[in-house]
XYZ file of C-alpha atoms in Angstrom:
651
model
C -26.229 -3.000 -32.575
C -29.317 -5.067 -33.977
C -32.906 -3.040 -34.264
C -35.818 -4.345 -32.188
C -39.293 -4.085 -31.811
C -39.727 -3.401 -29.046
C -43.278 -1.610 -28.056
C -45.356 0.133 -25.274
C -46.561 -2.565 -22.739
C -49.962 -3.171 -24.179
C -52.985 -1.936 -21.412
C -53.991 -4.591 -18.841
C -57.386 -6.454 -18.653
C -59.431 -6.399 -16.642
C -59.692 -10.090 -16.066
C -56.236 -10.118 -15.362
C -54.928 -11.461 -11.813
C -53.863 -8.966 -8.941
C -50.114 -9.084 -8.219
C -49.172 -7.068 -4.858
C -45.405 -6.428 -3.953
C -45.058 -9.163 -1.318
C -46.351 -11.486 -3.400
C -43.686 -10.081 -6.202
C -40.924 -10.060 -3.743
C -41.539 -13.732 -2.693
C -41.621 -15.232 -6.338
C -38.258 -12.852 -7.120
C -36.719 -14.406 -3.952
C -37.341 -17.326 -4.309
C -36.824 -18.415 -7.591
C -33.732 -15.523 -7.901
C -31.086 -17.091 -9.932
C -33.508 -18.802 -13.056
C -34.674 -14.766 -13.291
C -31.119 -13.334 -13.285
C -30.012 -16.480 -16.079
C -32.886 -15.270 -17.918
C -32.272 -11.619 -17.999
C -28.261 -12.663 -18.759
C -29.414 -14.582 -22.066
C -31.700 -12.060 -23.353
C -29.441 -9.192 -22.652
C -27.370 -8.995 -25.967
C -23.862 -10.019 -26.361
C -22.153 -6.952 -27.380
C -22.635 -5.548 -23.337
C -19.750 -7.552 -22.881
C -20.014 -10.323 -19.937
C -19.271 -8.115 -16.808
C -21.060 -5.407 -17.523
C -24.581 -8.218 -18.794
C -23.625 -9.834 -15.280
C -23.772 -6.613 -13.324
C -27.119 -5.831 -15.938
C -28.810 -9.047 -15.410
C -28.912 -8.657 -11.859
C -29.704 -4.937 -11.416
C -32.920 -5.770 -13.629
C -33.889 -8.425 -11.578
C -33.447 -6.610 -8.992
C -35.792 -3.736 -10.211
C -38.483 -6.057 -11.142
C -40.952 -5.534 -8.317
C -44.101 -3.516 -8.414
C -44.278 0.417 -6.772
C -47.456 -1.137 -5.762
C -50.154 -3.864 -6.492
C -50.116 -4.275 -10.168
C -52.063 -6.380 -13.191
C -50.182 -9.532 -14.311
C -51.167 -10.798 -17.709
C -52.896 -13.977 -17.379
C -49.736 -15.583 -18.674
C -48.949 -19.125 -17.501
C -45.148 -19.976 -16.325
C -45.365 -24.061 -17.148
C -42.799 -26.356 -18.693
C -45.262 -27.084 -20.930
C -44.743 -27.570 -25.118
C -42.025 -29.740 -24.017
C -43.614 -33.076 -23.417
C -39.999 -34.895 -22.867
C -39.322 -32.600 -20.214
C -42.467 -31.460 -19.057
C -41.879 -32.530 -15.543
C -38.058 -31.396 -15.599
C -39.242 -29.093 -12.889
C -42.334 -29.656 -11.436
C -43.388 -28.906 -7.720
C -41.035 -25.919 -8.576
C -43.754 -23.280 -7.316
C -43.814 -21.304 -10.612
C -46.232 -22.942 -13.136
C -49.388 -21.419 -10.358
C -47.816 -18.235 -10.028
C -48.819 -14.771 -11.320
C -46.079 -12.993 -8.467
C -43.822 -15.262 -10.725
C -45.224 -14.174 -14.251
C -45.193 -10.773 -13.452
C -41.746 -10.725 -12.118
C -40.489 -12.207 -15.194
C -42.776 -10.270 -17.442
C -40.245 -7.447 -16.019
C -37.061 -8.602 -16.475
C -38.455 -9.945 -20.427
C -38.934 -6.656 -20.925
C -36.585 -4.737 -19.374
C -33.589 -6.845 -20.942
C -35.079 -5.878 -24.092
C -35.285 -2.619 -23.868
C -31.628 -2.506 -22.993
C -30.534 -4.017 -25.997
C -32.258 -1.219 -27.566
C -29.833 1.493 -29.738
C -29.399 5.004 -27.675
C -31.036 7.511 -29.905
C -30.457 11.603 -29.704
C -33.916 12.032 -30.343
C -34.950 10.405 -26.542
C -33.933 10.015 -23.373
C -32.888 7.105 -22.416
C -34.502 4.386 -20.512
C -32.896 3.325 -17.201
C -32.203 -0.594 -18.175
C -29.723 0.866 -21.057
C -27.866 2.903 -18.951
C -24.879 0.699 -16.601
C -26.445 -0.230 -14.096
C -25.849 2.189 -10.249
C -26.903 -0.906 -7.852
C -25.190 -3.759 -7.916
C -21.932 -2.283 -8.350
C -18.596 -4.001 -8.579
C -14.944 -1.862 -8.220
C -11.484 -3.356 -9.231
C -12.856 -6.638 -10.354
C -14.347 -8.429 -13.329
C -16.954 -10.485 -12.730
C -18.029 -13.766 -15.136
C -19.612 -17.083 -15.168
C -17.614 -19.926 -15.635
C -16.835 -20.722 -19.637
C -18.316 -23.901 -20.842
C -17.379 -25.968 -23.232
C -17.471 -25.668 -27.183
C -20.737 -26.356 -27.234
C -21.799 -23.589 -25.137
C -19.720 -21.054 -26.811
C -21.018 -21.589 -30.091
C -24.517 -21.926 -28.977
C -23.583 -17.711 -27.323
C -22.281 -16.893 -30.884
C -25.515 -18.113 -32.696
C -27.469 -16.082 -29.454
C -25.252 -12.881 -29.982
C -26.503 -13.438 -33.971
C -30.319 -13.099 -33.274
C -32.495 -9.937 -32.472
C -33.288 -8.998 -29.061
C -36.734 -10.969 -29.331
C -35.554 -14.104 -31.390
C -33.385 -14.553 -28.526
C -35.991 -14.193 -25.651
C -38.191 -15.950 -27.872
C -35.402 -18.915 -28.019
C -34.840 -18.426 -24.044
C -38.637 -18.579 -22.995
C -38.775 -21.860 -25.167
C -36.071 -23.189 -23.474
C -34.844 -21.998 -20.328
C -39.176 -21.918 -18.982
C -40.516 -24.458 -21.073
C -42.992 -22.620 -22.413
C -44.925 -23.112 -25.563
C -45.311 -21.179 -28.865
C -48.550 -20.027 -27.537
C -47.245 -18.904 -24.217
C -43.944 -17.489 -26.005
C -46.457 -15.218 -28.116
C -48.093 -13.565 -25.340
C -44.967 -13.214 -23.032
C -43.447 -11.450 -25.518
C -46.376 -8.691 -26.751
C -47.054 -7.947 -22.697
C -43.170 -7.500 -23.027
C -43.808 -4.401 -25.992
C -42.606 -6.885 -29.283
C -44.548 -5.771 -32.015
C -42.889 -8.344 -34.827
C -43.986 -11.174 -32.294
C -44.218 -14.200 -35.991
C -40.948 -12.707 -36.969
C -38.826 -13.549 -33.972
C -40.562 -16.886 -33.388
C -39.322 -17.498 -37.249
C -36.210 -16.402 -36.799
C -35.474 -18.195 -33.446
C -36.599 -21.471 -35.465
C -32.982 -20.806 -36.858
C -30.919 -21.881 -34.248
C -30.772 -25.856 -32.790
C -33.291 -26.780 -30.218
C -29.653 -27.323 -27.930
C -32.264 -26.074 -24.810
C -30.520 -28.730 -22.301
C -27.339 -25.913 -22.500
C -29.029 -23.020 -21.622
C -28.696 -24.531 -17.884
C -24.675 -24.661 -18.321
C -22.878 -22.931 -15.577
C -21.453 -20.541 -18.834
C -24.929 -18.443 -18.796
C -24.976 -18.605 -14.809
C -24.525 -15.196 -13.475
C -24.934 -16.130 -10.090
C -21.328 -18.813 -9.862
C -18.788 -16.723 -11.382
C -15.314 -15.603 -11.418
C -13.911 -12.932 -10.318
C -11.107 -11.311 -11.720
C -8.604 -8.057 -11.301
C -9.104 -4.986 -13.290
C -5.660 -2.918 -14.215
C -3.151 -3.647 -11.126
C -0.351 -1.627 -12.723
C -2.421 1.802 -12.673
C -4.510 1.290 -9.564
C -0.514 2.329 -8.319
C 0.077 4.915 -9.798
C -1.563 7.710 -7.343
C 0.438 10.195 -8.375
C -0.644 10.312 -11.434
C -4.759 9.589 -11.133
C -5.907 12.856 -12.426
C -3.582 12.429 -15.557
C -4.917 8.829 -15.920
C -8.524 10.380 -15.223
C -8.022 12.970 -18.159
C -6.430 10.832 -21.019
C -9.438 7.904 -19.659
C -11.928 10.806 -21.065
C -10.274 11.161 -24.335
C -9.811 7.862 -25.222
C -13.185 6.655 -24.081
C -14.468 9.178 -26.334
C -12.197 8.129 -28.962
C -12.990 5.025 -29.135
C -16.832 5.801 -28.989
C -16.260 7.793 -32.496
C -15.054 4.740 -34.049
C -17.217 2.653 -36.152
C -18.630 -0.670 -35.409
C -15.976 -3.546 -34.842
C -12.556 -2.030 -33.433
C -10.374 -1.083 -30.812
C -7.378 0.030 -33.558
C -4.695 -1.586 -34.090
C -4.997 -3.891 -31.031
C -8.580 -5.045 -31.500
C -10.374 -6.654 -28.761
C -7.859 -6.278 -26.434
C -8.196 -4.809 -23.452
C -5.779 -1.930 -22.894
C -2.105 -2.259 -21.847
C -1.591 -2.119 -18.262
C 2.575 -2.869 -18.376
C 4.972 -1.442 -20.294
C 7.603 -4.386 -19.789
C 10.217 -5.138 -22.437
C 9.681 -9.054 -22.444
C 6.239 -8.990 -22.779
C 6.433 -6.343 -26.107
C 8.639 -8.988 -27.421
C 6.096 -11.403 -26.497
C 3.445 -9.404 -28.829
C 5.515 -8.318 -31.546
C 4.352 -9.836 -34.916
C 7.420 -9.241 -36.374
C 9.418 -11.628 -33.641
C 6.843 -14.502 -34.031
C 8.975 -17.623 -34.563
C 8.157 -19.412 -37.877
C 9.424 -22.401 -39.080
C 10.533 -23.584 -42.389
C 8.442 -25.606 -44.137
C 11.279 -28.483 -44.956
C 12.216 -28.266 -41.360
C 9.905 -31.389 -40.192
C 12.085 -34.156 -42.360
C 15.456 -33.808 -40.929
C 14.554 -33.169 -37.688
C 14.646 -36.024 -34.267
C 11.061 -34.468 -32.923
C 7.680 -35.006 -34.376
C 5.719 -32.479 -32.590
C 4.887 -29.184 -32.768
C 7.658 -27.665 -32.523
C 8.797 -28.458 -36.004
C 5.227 -27.272 -37.821
C 5.408 -24.477 -40.555
C 3.383 -21.744 -40.916
C 0.153 -22.074 -43.017
C -2.136 -20.001 -44.640
C -2.824 -17.030 -46.679
C -3.118 -14.671 -43.956
C 1.045 -15.368 -42.335
C 2.120 -11.591 -44.140
C -0.932 -9.698 -42.479
C 0.943 -8.428 -39.491
C -2.219 -6.306 -38.198
C -4.196 -9.877 -37.698
C -0.981 -11.256 -35.800
C -0.948 -8.302 -33.886
C -4.356 -8.578 -33.141
C -4.393 -11.908 -31.983
C -1.724 -11.747 -29.753
C -2.879 -8.608 -27.970
C -5.586 -10.604 -27.324
C -4.183 -13.384 -25.849
C -2.255 -11.455 -23.472
C -5.090 -8.882 -23.001
C -8.719 -10.422 -23.916
C -11.399 -7.602 -23.752
C -14.608 -7.901 -22.098
C -16.002 -9.290 -25.254
C -13.494 -11.538 -26.092
C -15.018 -15.445 -25.272
C -12.163 -17.247 -24.093
C -12.302 -20.503 -23.425
C -9.317 -23.314 -22.161
C -9.349 -27.439 -22.092
C -9.378 -27.884 -18.050
C -5.721 -27.186 -15.885
C -4.341 -25.245 -19.161
C -3.687 -21.335 -18.186
C -4.692 -18.490 -20.025
C -2.126 -15.892 -19.579
C -0.213 -14.286 -22.440
C 3.032 -15.895 -23.714
C 6.086 -15.573 -21.759
C 7.939 -15.039 -25.021
C 7.847 -14.456 -28.418
C 5.326 -18.050 -29.873
C 5.566 -20.364 -32.889
C 3.097 -19.186 -35.436
C 1.454 -22.573 -37.035
C -1.813 -20.645 -39.103
C -3.008 -17.548 -40.278
C -5.532 -18.024 -42.427
C -9.181 -17.354 -43.634
C -11.339 -20.314 -42.832
C -14.920 -19.885 -43.873
C -16.414 -16.692 -42.531
C -13.619 -16.281 -40.258
C -9.961 -14.952 -39.730
C -8.216 -17.685 -38.112
C -4.287 -17.504 -36.248
C -3.190 -20.570 -34.099
C 0.045 -20.398 -32.413
C 2.197 -22.668 -29.939
C 4.485 -21.900 -26.636
C 5.833 -24.846 -26.467
C 3.261 -25.660 -23.182
C -0.299 -24.099 -24.896
C -1.792 -24.302 -28.366
C -3.530 -20.613 -29.060
C -6.629 -19.848 -31.305
C -7.557 -16.537 -32.048
C -10.338 -16.322 -34.536
C -12.292 -12.933 -35.244
C -15.204 -12.406 -38.125
C -13.629 -11.614 -41.582
C -15.883 -8.087 -41.491
C -14.690 -6.772 -38.215
C -13.079 -7.677 -34.527
C -16.430 -7.913 -33.134
C -17.691 -11.242 -31.917
C -13.764 -12.596 -31.635
C -13.082 -15.910 -29.729
C -9.487 -16.926 -27.671
C -9.481 -20.810 -27.350
C -6.515 -22.727 -25.376
C -5.444 -25.842 -25.105
C -2.637 -27.844 -22.886
C -0.564 -29.659 -25.412
C 2.919 -30.412 -23.227
C 5.179 -33.195 -24.547
C 2.895 -33.622 -27.333
C 4.149 -36.115 -29.852
C 3.410 -38.201 -32.357
C -0.286 -38.399 -32.632
C -0.687 -36.452 -30.350
C 0.415 -33.477 -32.491
C -0.899 -35.073 -35.882
C -3.779 -32.192 -35.813
C -5.425 -28.783 -34.200
C -8.864 -27.828 -35.087
C -8.765 -24.756 -37.381
C -12.922 -24.480 -37.235
C -16.368 -25.457 -36.291
C -19.231 -24.511 -38.132
C -23.075 -25.946 -38.283
C -22.010 -29.323 -36.416
C -19.018 -29.728 -38.613
C -15.218 -29.228 -37.859
C -12.262 -28.936 -40.243
C -8.361 -29.556 -38.768
C -5.079 -28.197 -39.662
C -2.847 -31.433 -39.599
C 1.337 -32.017 -39.077
C 3.192 -31.724 -42.533
C 4.061 -35.344 -41.928
C 0.341 -36.829 -42.222
C -0.144 -37.750 -46.158
C -3.806 -38.737 -45.575
C -7.154 -38.609 -43.957
C -10.466 -39.876 -43.841
C -13.519 -40.540 -42.261
C -14.354 -43.572 -40.403
C -17.402 -44.517 -38.181
C -15.924 -46.122 -35.438
C -19.609 -47.905 -34.362
C -19.165 -49.267 -37.790
C -15.882 -50.586 -38.668
C -17.284 -52.865 -41.540
C -18.542 -49.860 -43.536
C -15.164 -48.324 -45.159
C -13.108 -45.031 -44.882
C -14.969 -41.981 -46.031
C -12.157 -39.609 -48.678
C -11.554 -36.480 -47.468
C -9.641 -33.586 -49.169
C -6.237 -32.466 -47.723
C -5.252 -29.403 -48.990
C -1.816 -27.799 -47.543
C -2.552 -30.125 -44.675
C -6.067 -28.921 -43.917
C -8.983 -30.704 -44.072
C -11.659 -30.853 -45.649
C -15.353 -30.835 -43.041
C -16.472 -33.710 -41.470
C -19.101 -34.096 -38.521
C -18.327 -33.852 -35.423
C -19.868 -36.280 -32.942
C -18.543 -33.874 -30.047
C -22.078 -31.597 -31.106
C -24.282 -34.022 -32.163
C -27.556 -34.514 -29.549
C -30.090 -37.070 -28.959
C -29.874 -40.525 -29.440
C -25.908 -41.788 -30.302
C -25.976 -43.210 -33.553
C -22.709 -43.031 -35.203
C -19.261 -41.756 -33.819
C -17.195 -39.910 -36.591
C -13.388 -40.323 -36.312
C -10.034 -38.699 -38.035
C -7.698 -41.364 -39.492
C -4.324 -39.810 -40.485
C -1.804 -42.178 -42.353
C 2.180 -41.084 -42.665
C 4.908 -43.227 -43.374
C 4.636 -45.033 -40.268
C 1.011 -46.403 -40.668
C -2.009 -44.858 -39.327
C -3.598 -43.637 -36.339
C -7.399 -42.809 -35.248
C -8.276 -39.393 -33.227
C -11.561 -38.151 -32.382
C -13.229 -34.623 -31.804
C -14.238 -34.269 -28.001
C -15.321 -30.262 -28.364
C -11.512 -29.328 -27.699
C -9.102 -28.041 -29.967
C -6.900 -31.006 -29.965
C -8.709 -34.640 -30.620
C -8.283 -37.442 -28.309
C -6.102 -40.318 -29.471
C -7.935 -43.468 -29.668
C -5.318 -46.952 -28.200
C -6.121 -50.235 -27.850
C -4.766 -53.019 -25.477
C -3.264 -53.658 -22.280
C -1.940 -50.546 -20.807
C 1.669 -50.321 -21.199
C 1.970 -51.992 -23.958
C -1.086 -49.832 -25.783
C -1.266 -50.098 -30.030
C -3.095 -47.727 -32.889
C -6.396 -48.747 -33.688
C -5.375 -49.743 -37.084
C -6.532 -53.159 -38.376
C -9.976 -54.584 -38.484
C -9.947 -56.701 -34.840
C -9.030 -53.095 -33.496
C -11.750 -51.079 -35.161
C -14.310 -54.281 -34.156
C -12.838 -54.542 -30.505
C -13.725 -50.561 -30.357
C -17.228 -50.101 -32.051
C -19.627 -51.435 -29.173
C -17.737 -48.807 -26.797
C -17.750 -46.090 -29.152
C -20.726 -44.189 -28.036
C -18.417 -44.016 -24.243
C -16.561 -41.355 -25.813
C -19.391 -39.009 -24.861
C -18.624 -39.765 -21.618
C -15.088 -37.865 -21.924
C -16.220 -34.433 -23.659
C -14.307 -31.552 -22.443
C -12.250 -32.579 -20.200
C -9.064 -31.792 -21.445
C -8.838 -35.456 -22.297
C -4.941 -36.378 -24.153
C -5.821 -39.823 -25.321
C -8.293 -42.947 -25.002
C -7.770 -45.858 -24.248
C -9.816 -49.514 -25.022
C -8.867 -53.342 -23.336
C -11.347 -56.314 -22.656
C -9.642 -57.549 -19.109
C -12.167 -60.331 -19.159
C -14.376 -62.756 -20.656
C -16.718 -64.526 -18.457
C -18.756 -67.287 -18.960
C -22.613 -66.335 -18.405
C -24.579 -69.020 -15.955
C -27.809 -69.766 -18.106
C -24.484 -70.762 -20.943
C -26.055 -68.411 -23.035
C -21.994 -67.157 -23.975
C -19.489 -64.780 -22.600
C -19.899 -61.605 -21.574
C -17.534 -58.843 -22.526
C -15.689 -56.897 -19.731
C -14.308 -53.821 -21.255
C -11.899 -50.927 -19.202
C -12.323 -47.724 -21.076
C -9.857 -44.523 -19.389
C -9.242 -41.410 -20.787
C -6.373 -39.241 -19.654
C -5.521 -35.836 -19.845
C -3.438 -33.624 -20.626
C -2.968 -32.184 -17.334
C -2.400 -35.420 -15.336
C -5.028 -35.632 -13.364
C -9.075 -35.627 -13.647
C -8.136 -39.136 -15.682
C -11.762 -41.006 -15.897
C -12.343 -44.690 -15.859
C -15.198 -46.564 -17.520
C -16.188 -50.365 -16.862
C -18.559 -51.801 -19.646
C -20.129 -54.825 -20.143
C -21.249 -56.381 -22.961
C -23.765 -59.900 -23.369
C -23.644 -62.108 -26.674
C -24.520 -60.602 -29.479
C -25.135 -56.868 -27.860
C -24.519 -53.574 -30.181
C -23.803 -51.910 -27.383
C -21.485 -52.217 -24.045
C -23.442 -50.897 -20.781
C -21.324 -49.152 -18.318
C -21.490 -51.338 -15.297
C -19.002 -49.228 -13.272
C -17.056 -45.580 -13.516
C -14.433 -43.653 -11.813
C -12.513 -40.528 -11.638
C -8.422 -39.768 -10.299
C -7.846 -43.445 -10.267
C -5.437 -45.377 -11.083
C -6.951 -48.538 -12.430
C -6.892 -49.866 -15.816
C -3.476 -47.495 -16.397
C -0.110 -48.070 -17.171
C 0.580 -47.366 -13.403
C -2.070 -49.504 -12.419
C -3.511 -51.445 -15.058
C -5.733 -53.950 -12.137
C -9.457 -53.682 -12.379
C -12.325 -54.544 -10.648
C -16.270 -53.990 -11.373
C -19.723 -55.773 -11.231
C -23.232 -56.035 -12.307
C -26.870 -57.386 -11.836
C -27.515 -58.961 -14.906
C -30.784 -60.899 -15.319
C -30.758 -63.781 -17.537
C -33.133 -65.010 -19.975
C -35.035 -67.805 -17.772
C -35.785 -64.404 -15.471
C -33.121 -65.141 -12.589
C -30.670 -62.283 -11.066
C -27.099 -62.414 -10.510
C -24.182 -60.566 -9.578
C -21.656 -61.150 -11.892
C -18.115 -59.420 -11.232
C -14.571 -60.059 -13.139
C -11.262 -58.279 -12.746
C -7.865 -58.529 -14.613
C -5.252 -61.080 -14.824
C -3.204 -61.700 -11.584
C -6.758 -61.672 -9.594
C -6.422 -64.975 -7.132
C -10.031 -64.704 -5.478
C -12.864 -61.976 -5.998
C -15.158 -61.779 -3.269
C -18.891 -59.574 -2.560
C -20.095 -58.255 0.822
C -22.977 -56.949 1.540
C -26.223 -57.164 0.166
C -25.232 -60.562 -1.508
C -22.272 -62.925 -0.175
C -20.131 -64.819 -2.503
C -16.478 -65.500 -3.652
C -14.557 -67.276 -5.649
C -11.110 -68.121 -6.985
C -9.438 -66.798 -10.125
C -11.155 -63.470 -11.988
C -14.563 -64.235 -12.148
C -17.394 -64.393 -9.722
C -21.509 -65.126 -10.467
C -23.418 -65.493 -7.613
C -27.317 -65.667 -7.794
C -29.155 -62.552 -6.166
C -31.701 -60.638 -6.230
C -33.393 -57.608 -8.258
C -31.646 -54.093 -6.746
C -29.277 -55.266 -4.417
C -25.820 -53.713 -3.583
C -22.548 -55.141 -3.155
C -18.851 -54.719 -2.249
C -16.356 -55.812 -4.118
C -12.841 -56.967 -3.056
C -9.910 -58.980 -5.447
C -7.027 -60.401 -4.225
C -3.873 -60.091 -5.905
C -1.168 -62.805 -6.987
C 1.302 -60.561 -4.837
C -1.122 -60.321 -1.681
C -2.585 -56.953 -2.784
C -5.788 -56.133 -2.747
C -8.568 -53.710 -5.362
C -12.006 -52.727 -4.792
C -14.808 -52.674 -7.113
C -14.992 -49.090 -9.220
C -18.149 -47.708 -8.081
């Protein structure tokens, strides 16, 4: 555990406002979720998610003064971030000394909780497991976020306590550096300047601090050892054994849990389960098996990497997969089960990547990626992605590593060449990448980019059958990009297809972390503009998911010469614009150069009439509709198909 410089609280000034218990309690109750989130973020991640959640609640609930208390004159406003200076205006915190007092108590005790225990002094109350609240028989942890949240949590865990508090006060509380200094000093931090400098080294991804990943008030619950609870007759023996085991674990040096690494204790002796966790029974495919196989999927990938013979590493990876301990960061794409394998999985990779040891396994349904630091098992991570039915381009690549905004892939054995392309710039050409034993050189990931979308890097893979494009959307398996009418899509391999995708590349940002399998872009209509200034494009972008639900559809509109398409309508869990139902209808309010407003609507082929009702009324034969209207109106769209059916506009 990193040392932290937290000193005694400085003496109060006679001019400090006085806060009574009632005022502090009102502030605590009103802003309880935010205060608990603040405590959770400042607490060291090494506590484990379950204890971190309970400790955050305990520290917040103990933040009330015993009587009337003096509060440091530290403002609670969200200044210092002009782009979001009014993000929480009116929430009552900016002028409330009660909130400032309670927040200071939370920060102080959260920093104390991260201090190492000393044999020379009695531990502080915040350094001990909380007496209240208590939950028995369950492990509690916040909902898992995406790759961005996981990366930020890992960066925060590497900071010292004061630096982590500085980052959170800047991002969550929107405090300028001057107020951050005063809060840290009032909390007893001696090295305030050093803490701010250390926090400066972490990217300012402050929006992620509001993610469900860091919300200890919205929790998942999982049982503790179910089998052990049934063994009532052996309760005394189990308790004695637990004392011995815990004493041995405390005596272990800094990062190990024995041969199973960061895995939780085993709770069942089942032969099938034990076989699935035996590294000697891992399925290993011959390096040339794919050349004679009719299959083109993960089942014919050979085992690669410089650590495929490291039995201890493989044992830890399998044990953590089956029983991830509280300190393990676990993430899974939506709809992906995270339980252990039913039988011995297939080894795809085991090796050293940058500063980590990585193991990638496949059980026929999922890809599991285990990563641990090179110098121990503390900070291990386990990621899951569903890949059932993956074939061809969908089984071309897996994310091997992410670092500093870059992504590195492990590719299929049939991939002969990889290059990088900017999907927004179809004329820019390819950027060369190296491919060594199936491992690519790093490339900038669009999934972790922040700010304005000025480029969208994709991976181009080439084999004997042609070229394909895939895009990183923040998950283990990149999404396959296609173009064309649903049911007869084609690869984005030619100049025309890349130019068609370019204006809509940034729309892929709306598909991140959804468990996306493929994304198709299809220009379903072209509409002459009412002022005769040219023809606009109507494009439908549809993301299919691995789980078969949660599909996302965007209808986009682009005027002549426009650099980007604008999202006119979107929908989720609909069949529109897909292979099952290729029909789509959408509308947009458009302003001409002369200042006139029009409702423009377009449907795909096979639509005989389009009707608008509500704020504007009009109809037209065919798939296109243009009606003069005024700014701000809303309308309901309905299309009549050639077979007599009807469709409604995407919302």
